[in-house]
PDB file of C-alpha atoms in Angstrom:
ATOM      1  CA  GLY A   1       0.000   0.000   0.000  1.00 82.00           C
ATOM      2  CA  ASP A   2       0.888   3.655  -0.064  1.00 87.00           C
ATOM      3  CA  SER A   3       3.341   4.921   2.528  1.00 92.00           C
ATOM      4  CA  VAL A   4       5.323   8.009   3.526  1.00 95.00           C
ATOM      5  CA  THR A   5       8.699   7.954   5.243  1.00 96.00           C
ATOM      6  CA  GLN A   6      10.087  11.060   6.907  1.00 95.00           C
ATOM      7  CA  MET A   7      13.443  11.951   8.307  1.00 87.00           C
ATOM      8  CA  GLU A   8      13.602  10.942  11.937  1.00 86.00           C
ATOM      9  CA  GLY A   9      13.685  13.663  14.525  1.00 86.00           C
ATOM     10  CA  PRO A  10      14.032  15.515  16.637  1.00 94.00           C
ATOM     11  CA  VAL A  11      15.884  18.107  14.602  1.00 96.00           C
ATOM     12  CA  THR A  12      17.515  21.011  16.427  1.00 97.00           C
ATOM     13  CA  LEU A  13      18.977  23.988  14.584  1.00 97.00           C
ATOM     14  CA  SER A  14      20.151  27.491  15.334  1.00 97.00           C
ATOM     15  CA  GLU A  15      18.252  30.508  14.069  1.00 97.00           C
ATOM     16  CA  GLU A  16      19.077  31.422  10.431  1.00 96.00           C
ATOM     17  CA  ALA A  17      20.325  27.901   9.657  1.00 97.00           C
ATOM     18  CA  PHE A  18      19.298  26.066   6.482  1.00 97.00           C
ATOM     19  CA  LEU A  19      16.616  23.422   6.956  1.00 97.00           C
ATOM     20  CA  THR A  20      15.951  20.209   5.087  1.00 97.00           C
ATOM     21  CA  ILE A  21      13.447  17.599   6.226  1.00 97.00           C
ATOM     22  CA  ASN A  22      13.500  14.557   3.975  1.00 97.00           C
ATOM     23  CA  CYS A  23      10.335  12.846   2.794  1.00 98.00           C
ATOM     24  CA  THR A  24      10.025   9.884   0.445  1.00 97.00           C
ATOM     25  CA  TYR A  25       6.897   8.071  -0.589  1.00 96.00           C
ATOM     26  CA  THR A  26       5.595   4.864  -2.098  1.00 95.00           C
ATOM     27  CA  ALA A  27       2.451   5.061  -4.205  1.00 92.00           C
ATOM     28  CA  THR A  28       0.850   3.058  -6.979  1.00 86.00           C
ATOM     29  CA  GLY A  29      -0.437   6.031  -8.952  1.00 83.00           C
ATOM     30  CA  TYR A  30       0.229   9.751  -9.184  1.00 85.00           C
ATOM     31  CA  PRO A  31      -0.493  11.195  -5.783  1.00 92.00           C
ATOM     32  CA  SER A  32      -0.794  14.741  -4.540  1.00 93.00           C
ATOM     33  CA  LEU A  33       1.822  15.565  -1.903  1.00 95.00           C
ATOM     34  CA  PHE A  34       1.503  17.783   1.158  1.00 96.00           C
ATOM     35  CA  TRP A  35       3.448  19.226   4.049  1.00 98.00           C
ATOM     36  CA  TYR A  36       1.483  20.004   7.203  1.00 97.00           C
ATOM     37  CA  VAL A  37       2.761  21.869  10.267  1.00 97.00           C
ATOM     38  CA  GLN A  38       1.555  21.480  13.848  1.00 96.00           C
ATOM     39  CA  TYR A  39       2.472  24.233  16.315  1.00 94.00           C
ATOM     40  CA  PRO A  40       2.415  23.389  20.040  1.00 89.00           C
ATOM     41  CA  GLY A  41      -1.091  22.853  21.360  1.00 86.00           C
ATOM     42  CA  GLU A  42      -2.744  23.218  17.967  1.00 88.00           C
ATOM     43  CA  GLY A  43      -4.119  21.118  15.123  1.00 91.00           C
ATOM     44  CA  LEU A  44      -2.414  20.593  11.786  1.00 94.00           C
ATOM     45  CA  GLN A  45      -2.259  23.351   9.182  1.00 94.00           C
ATOM     46  CA  LEU A  46      -1.499  22.872   5.518  1.00 95.00           C
ATOM     47  CA  LEU A  47       1.914  24.402   4.823  1.00 97.00           C
ATOM     48  CA  LEU A  48       2.259  23.648   1.110  1.00 97.00           C
ATOM     49  CA  LYS A  49       1.261  21.150  -1.545  1.00 95.00           C
ATOM     50  CA  ALA A  50       2.103  19.895  -5.040  1.00 95.00           C
ATOM     51  CA  THR A  51      -0.244  17.967  -7.263  1.00 92.00           C
ATOM     52  CA  LYS A  52       1.977  16.738 -10.088  1.00 91.00           C
ATOM     53  CA  ALA A  53       5.566  15.886 -10.903  1.00 93.00           C
ATOM     54  CA  ASP A  54       8.051  18.809 -10.920  1.00 95.00           C
ATOM     55  CA  ASP A  55       5.555  21.118  -9.194  1.00 96.00           C
ATOM     56  CA  LYS A  56       7.065  23.248  -6.449  1.00 97.00           C
ATOM     57  CA  GLY A  57       4.934  24.142  -3.456  1.00 97.00           C
ATOM     58  CA  SER A  58       5.945  27.167  -1.390  1.00 97.00           C
ATOM     59  CA  ASN A  59       4.669  29.110   1.596  1.00 97.00           C
ATOM     60  CA  LYS A  60       6.178  31.207   4.424  1.00 95.00           C
ATOM     61  CA  GLY A  61       9.684  30.720   3.009  1.00 97.00           C
ATOM     62  CA  PHE A  62       9.331  26.924   2.892  1.00 98.00           C
ATOM     63  CA  GLU A  63       9.607  25.033  -0.395  1.00 98.00           C
ATOM     64  CA  ALA A  64       9.249  21.454  -1.580  1.00 98.00           C
ATOM     65  CA  THR A  65       9.508  20.020  -5.099  1.00 98.00           C
ATOM     66  CA  TYR A  66       7.608  16.935  -6.264  1.00 97.00           C
ATOM     67  CA  ARG A  67      10.302  14.601  -7.616  1.00 96.00           C
ATOM     68  CA  LYS A  68       8.726  11.598  -9.287  1.00 94.00           C
ATOM     69  CA  GLU A  69      12.046  10.054 -10.319  1.00 94.00           C
ATOM     70  CA  THR A  70      13.246   9.866  -6.704  1.00 95.00           C
ATOM     71  CA  THR A  71       9.740   9.642  -5.163  1.00 96.00           C
ATOM     72  CA  SER A  72      10.634  12.486  -2.835  1.00 97.00           C
ATOM     73  CA  PHE A  73       9.143  15.725  -1.526  1.00 98.00           C
ATOM     74  CA  HIS A  74      11.821  17.213   0.731  1.00 98.00           C
ATOM     75  CA  LEU A  75      10.957  20.331   2.744  1.00 98.00           C
ATOM     76  CA  GLU A  76      13.493  23.181   2.707  1.00 98.00           C
ATOM     77  CA  LYS A  77      13.863  26.648   4.156  1.00 98.00           C
ATOM     78  CA  GLY A  78      16.838  28.920   3.675  1.00 96.00           C
ATOM     79  CA  SER A  79      16.845  30.629   7.061  1.00 96.00           C
ATOM     80  CA  VAL A  80      14.774  29.276   9.928  1.00 97.00           C
ATOM     81  CA  GLN A  81      13.330  31.298  12.795  1.00 97.00           C
ATOM     82  CA  VAL A  82      12.467  30.382  16.363  1.00 97.00           C
ATOM     83  CA  SER A  83       8.789  30.621  15.356  1.00 96.00           C
ATOM     84  CA  ASP A  84       9.298  27.698  12.944  1.00 97.00           C
ATOM     85  CA  SER A  85       9.629  25.330  15.896  1.00 97.00           C
ATOM     86  CA  ALA A  86       6.859  22.780  15.358  1.00 96.00           C
ATOM     87  CA  VAL A  87       6.124  19.256  14.179  1.00 96.00           C
ATOM     88  CA  TYR A  88       6.116  18.766  10.409  1.00 97.00           C
ATOM     89  CA  PHE A  89       4.174  16.016   8.636  1.00 97.00           C
ATOM     90  CA  CYS A  90       4.596  14.863   5.049  1.00 97.00           C
ATOM     91  CA  ALA A  91       1.511  13.281   3.475  1.00 95.00           C
ATOM     92  CA  LEU A  92       0.161  11.943   0.201  1.00 93.00           C
ATOM     93  CA  SER A  93      -3.241  11.441  -1.344  1.00 90.00           C
ATOM     94  CA  GLU A  94      -3.876   9.207  -4.328  1.00 84.00           C
ATOM     95  CA  ARG A  95      -6.274  10.494  -6.974  1.00 76.00           C
ATOM     96  CA  GLY A  96      -9.771   9.481  -6.004  1.00 71.00           C
ATOM     97  CA  ALA A  97      -8.660   8.152  -2.618  1.00 72.00           C
ATOM     98  CA  GLN A  98     -10.672   9.086   0.412  1.00 72.00           C
ATOM     99  CA  LYS A  99      -7.816   9.267   2.889  1.00 83.00           C
ATOM    100  CA  LEU A 100      -4.490  10.988   3.393  1.00 89.00           C
ATOM    101  CA  VAL A 101      -1.446   8.874   4.257  1.00 91.00           C
ATOM    102  CA  PHE A 102       0.808  10.629   6.773  1.00 93.00           C
ATOM    103  CA  GLY A 103       4.443  10.215   7.672  1.00 94.00           C
ATOM    104  CA  GLN A 104       5.383   9.831  11.317  1.00 94.00           C
ATOM    105  CA  GLY A 105       6.166  13.528  11.831  1.00 95.00           C
ATOM    106  CA  THR A 106       9.453  15.357  12.484  1.00 96.00           C
ATOM    107  CA  ARG A 107       9.834  17.604  15.501  1.00 96.00           C
ATOM    108  CA  LEU A 108      11.852  20.736  14.739  1.00 96.00           C
ATOM    109  CA  THR A 109      13.321  22.996  17.426  1.00 97.00           C
ATOM    110  CA  ILE A 110      15.013  26.263  16.533  1.00 97.00           C
ATOM    111  CA  ASN A 111      17.266  27.837  19.155  1.00 96.00           C
ATOM    112  CA  PRO A 112      17.910  31.596  19.220  1.00 94.00           C
TER     113      PRO A 112
ATOM    114  CA  GLU B   1      -8.992  30.223   6.600  1.00 55.00           C
ATOM    115  CA  ALA B   2     -10.506  26.858   7.501  1.00 57.00           C
ATOM    116  CA  ASP B   3     -13.664  26.807   9.582  1.00 90.00           C
ATOM    117  CA  ILE B   4     -13.670  23.632  11.598  1.00 95.00           C
ATOM    118  CA  TYR B   5     -14.270  23.668  15.307  1.00 95.00           C
ATOM    119  CA  GLN B   6     -13.717  21.191  18.081  1.00 97.00           C
ATOM    120  CA  THR B   7     -15.023  21.275  21.631  1.00 96.00           C
ATOM    121  CA  PRO B   8     -13.924  20.850  24.297  1.00 97.00           C
ATOM    122  CA  ARG B   9     -10.270  21.743  23.758  1.00 95.00           C
ATOM    123  CA  TYR B  10      -9.318  20.074  27.051  1.00 96.00           C
ATOM    124  CA  LEU B  11     -11.205  17.532  29.112  1.00 97.00           C
ATOM    125  CA  VAL B  12     -10.212  15.709  32.307  1.00 97.00           C
ATOM    126  CA  ILE B  13     -12.640  13.046  33.471  1.00 96.00           C
ATOM    127  CA  GLY B  14     -12.797   9.953  35.621  1.00 96.00           C
ATOM    128  CA  THR B  15     -12.836   6.345  34.469  1.00 97.00           C
ATOM    129  CA  GLY B  16     -16.222   5.030  33.382  1.00 96.00           C
ATOM    130  CA  LYS B  17     -17.684   8.366  32.304  1.00 96.00           C
ATOM    131  CA  LYS B  18     -19.357   8.830  28.940  1.00 96.00           C
ATOM    132  CA  ILE B  19     -17.893  11.611  26.820  1.00 96.00           C
ATOM    133  CA  THR B  20     -18.676  13.207  23.477  1.00 97.00           C
ATOM    134  CA  LEU B  21     -16.152  15.219  21.518  1.00 97.00           C
ATOM    135  CA  GLU B  22     -17.830  17.668  19.178  1.00 98.00           C
ATOM    136  CA  CYS B  23     -16.646  18.587  15.684  1.00 98.00           C
ATOM    137  CA  SER B  24     -18.354  21.022  13.338  1.00 97.00           C
ATOM    138  CA  GLN B  25     -17.374  22.511   9.998  1.00 96.00           C
ATOM    139  CA  THR B  26     -18.971  25.338   8.052  1.00 94.00           C
ATOM    140  CA  MET B  27     -17.390  24.604   4.680  1.00 92.00           C
ATOM    141  CA  GLY B  28     -20.018  22.141   3.446  1.00 91.00           C
ATOM    142  CA  HIS B  29     -17.432  19.379   3.110  1.00 93.00           C
ATOM    143  CA  ASP B  30     -18.723  15.863   2.559  1.00 92.00           C
ATOM    144  CA  LYS B  31     -15.732  14.006   3.981  1.00 94.00           C
ATOM    145  CA  MET B  32     -14.862  14.167   7.661  1.00 96.00           C
ATOM    146  CA  TYR B  33     -12.268  12.329   9.745  1.00 96.00           C
ATOM    147  CA  TRP B  34     -11.184  11.634  13.307  1.00 97.00           C
ATOM    148  CA  TYR B  35      -7.520  11.060  14.109  1.00 95.00           C
ATOM    149  CA  GLN B  36      -5.959   9.990  17.374  1.00 95.00           C
ATOM    150  CA  GLN B  37      -2.521  11.442  18.002  1.00 94.00           C
ATOM    151  CA  ASP B  38      -0.264   9.696  20.490  1.00 86.00           C
ATOM    152  CA  PRO B  39       2.481  11.444  22.483  1.00 80.00           C
ATOM    153  CA  GLY B  40       4.983  10.261  19.895  1.00 74.00           C
ATOM    154  CA  MET B  41       3.149  12.544  17.420  1.00 86.00           C
ATOM    155  CA  GLU B  42       2.053   9.854  14.987  1.00 89.00           C
ATOM    156  CA  LEU B  43      -1.466  10.254  13.611  1.00 92.00           C
ATOM    157  CA  HIS B  44      -3.850   7.301  13.544  1.00 92.00           C
ATOM    158  CA  LEU B  45      -7.097   7.431  11.573  1.00 93.00           C
ATOM    159  CA  ILE B  46      -9.885   6.015  13.760  1.00 95.00           C
ATOM    160  CA  HIS B  47     -13.097   7.038  11.920  1.00 96.00           C
ATOM    161  CA  TYR B  48     -14.185   8.703   8.707  1.00 95.00           C
ATOM    162  CA  SER B  49     -17.343   9.626   6.861  1.00 95.00           C
ATOM    163  CA  TYR B  50     -18.083  10.280   3.196  1.00 93.00           C
ATOM    164  CA  GLY B  51     -21.345  12.071   3.908  1.00 93.00           C
ATOM    165  CA  VAL B  52     -24.576  12.028   5.884  1.00 95.00           C
ATOM    166  CA  ASN B  53     -25.395   8.590   7.329  1.00 95.00           C
ATOM    167  CA  SER B  54     -22.004   7.234   6.225  1.00 94.00           C
ATOM    168  CA  THR B  55     -19.402   6.183   8.807  1.00 95.00           C
ATOM    169  CA  GLU B  56     -16.409   3.877   8.490  1.00 94.00           C
ATOM    170  CA  LYS B  57     -13.765   2.585  10.851  1.00 93.00           C
ATOM    171  CA  GLY B  58     -10.247   3.760  10.212  1.00 90.00           C
ATOM    172  CA  ASP B  59      -6.876   2.066  10.279  1.00 85.00           C
ATOM    173  CA  LEU B  60      -6.591   1.975  14.079  1.00 86.00           C
ATOM    174  CA  SER B  61      -9.187   0.060  16.046  1.00 83.00           C
ATOM    175  CA  SER B  62     -10.994   2.297  18.520  1.00 87.00           C
ATOM    176  CA  GLU B  63     -13.672   1.758  21.143  1.00 90.00           C
ATOM    177  CA  SER B  64     -15.189   5.107  20.225  1.00 94.00           C
ATOM    178  CA  THR B  65     -18.179   5.556  17.934  1.00 95.00           C
ATOM    179  CA  VAL B  66     -19.199   8.345  15.578  1.00 97.00           C
ATOM    180  CA  SER B  67     -22.346   9.577  13.877  1.00 96.00           C
ATOM    181  CA  ARG B  68     -23.065  11.786  10.877  1.00 97.00           C
ATOM    182  CA  ILE B  69     -26.628  12.988  10.950  1.00 97.00           C
ATOM    183  CA  ARG B  70     -25.834  16.406   9.504  1.00 96.00           C
ATOM    184  CA  THR B  71     -23.188  17.360   6.967  1.00 95.00           C
ATOM    185  CA  GLU B  72     -21.547  19.872   9.270  1.00 96.00           C
ATOM    186  CA  HIS B  73     -21.438  17.765  12.438  1.00 97.00           C
ATOM    187  CA  PHE B  74     -19.323  14.666  13.224  1.00 98.00           C
ATOM    188  CA  PRO B  75     -19.268  13.908  16.969  1.00 98.00           C
ATOM    189  CA  LEU B  76     -17.167  11.162  18.576  1.00 97.00           C
ATOM    190  CA  THR B  77     -18.442   9.304  21.642  1.00 96.00           C
ATOM    191  CA  LEU B  78     -16.789   7.100  24.242  1.00 95.00           C
ATOM    192  CA  GLU B  79     -19.404   5.225  26.259  1.00 95.00           C
ATOM    193  CA  SER B  80     -17.069   4.387  29.139  1.00 95.00           C
ATOM    194  CA  ALA B  81     -13.751   6.192  29.217  1.00 95.00           C
ATOM    195  CA  ARG B  82     -10.592   4.463  30.412  1.00 95.00           C
ATOM    196  CA  PRO B  83      -7.063   5.767  31.065  1.00 95.00           C
ATOM    197  CA  SER B  84      -5.950   4.088  27.816  1.00 93.00           C
ATOM    198  CA  HIS B  85      -8.191   6.581  25.962  1.00 94.00           C
ATOM    199  CA  THR B  86      -6.027   9.474  27.132  1.00 95.00           C
ATOM    200  CA  SER B  87      -4.873  11.160  23.935  1.00 95.00           C
ATOM    201  CA  GLN B  88      -5.273  14.094  21.586  1.00 95.00           C
ATOM    202  CA  TYR B  89      -8.181  13.718  19.138  1.00 96.00           C
ATOM    203  CA  LEU B  90      -8.091  15.697  15.885  1.00 96.00           C
ATOM    204  CA  CYS B  91     -11.060  16.225  13.594  1.00 97.00           C
ATOM    205  CA  ALA B  92     -10.629  17.086   9.909  1.00 96.00           C
ATOM    206  CA  SER B  93     -12.714  17.648   6.813  1.00 95.00           C
ATOM    207  CA  SER B  94     -12.110  17.623   3.073  1.00 92.00           C
ATOM    208  CA  GLY B  95     -13.953  18.921   0.044  1.00 84.00           C
ATOM    209  CA  SER B  96     -11.046  18.975  -2.358  1.00 76.00           C
ATOM    210  CA  ALA B  97     -10.402  16.613  -5.249  1.00 75.00           C
ATOM    211  CA  THR B  98      -6.726  16.584  -4.238  1.00 74.00           C
ATOM    212  CA  GLY B  99      -7.574  15.202  -0.798  1.00 81.00           C
ATOM    213  CA  GLU B 100      -6.362  18.215   1.189  1.00 88.00           C
ATOM    214  CA  LEU B 101      -7.563  18.135   4.796  1.00 92.00           C
ATOM    215  CA  PHE B 102      -8.569  20.999   7.066  1.00 93.00           C
ATOM    216  CA  PHE B 103      -8.024  20.307  10.768  1.00 94.00           C
ATOM    217  CA  GLY B 104      -9.602  21.544  13.945  1.00 95.00           C
ATOM    218  CA  GLU B 105      -7.434  22.555  16.886  1.00 94.00           C
ATOM    219  CA  GLY B 106      -7.903  19.231  18.643  1.00 95.00           C
ATOM    220  CA  SER B 107      -9.438  17.921  21.851  1.00 96.00           C
ATOM    221  CA  ARG B 108      -7.007  16.750  24.493  1.00 95.00           C
ATOM    222  CA  LEU B 109      -8.631  14.068  26.652  1.00 96.00           C
ATOM    223  CA  THR B 110      -7.221  12.882  29.972  1.00 96.00           C
ATOM    224  CA  VAL B 111      -8.918   9.987  31.736  1.00 96.00           C
ATOM    225  CA  LEU B 112      -7.942   9.510  35.373  1.00 95.00           C
TER     226      LEU B 112
END
């Protein structure tokens, strides 16, 4: 079945560092790919998405490119801030499927 | 901005009590979901619904039950709470062909 594998956490960085959180997936078709963020004490919010190969999703300085050849959707940000501290989830949805498949989440802590 | 609401945000109750977690959305979405999130962050789908009078069990077995009498409302009930039910419960809805989910802020349940 479909699955999503994320880089294991926790990840701790200093402010203004470069961030990469790896995400790879297994799917039978051509899924849509998502990154969600969960701030402390809150629900998940959609951070960015890409619906087809080579699409780049971007939001709040974060980017991720849908790479079909490597089945990856790595999350990147050039300069992180303390306010980026959160849990990040990679997810996929097959066309016509009723459910999202989530990765296990990566906890990110940014120190000032 | 997503409009999906969960109440209560926090609930502490004793063993054996009946509880209902409320979830409402104002977006007219047909699909709604309940996830259980353990302290390790991983999300487990416990119930979902494709529309009124439709409910299905998710990937993780749960002693809770759900109902979908109205499109906007998807409550979750535990007839007799136990300490093992202590968790964060997240409600979500979807109306998008890409499968994107909108989440509520969650209900954190503690059973003593």
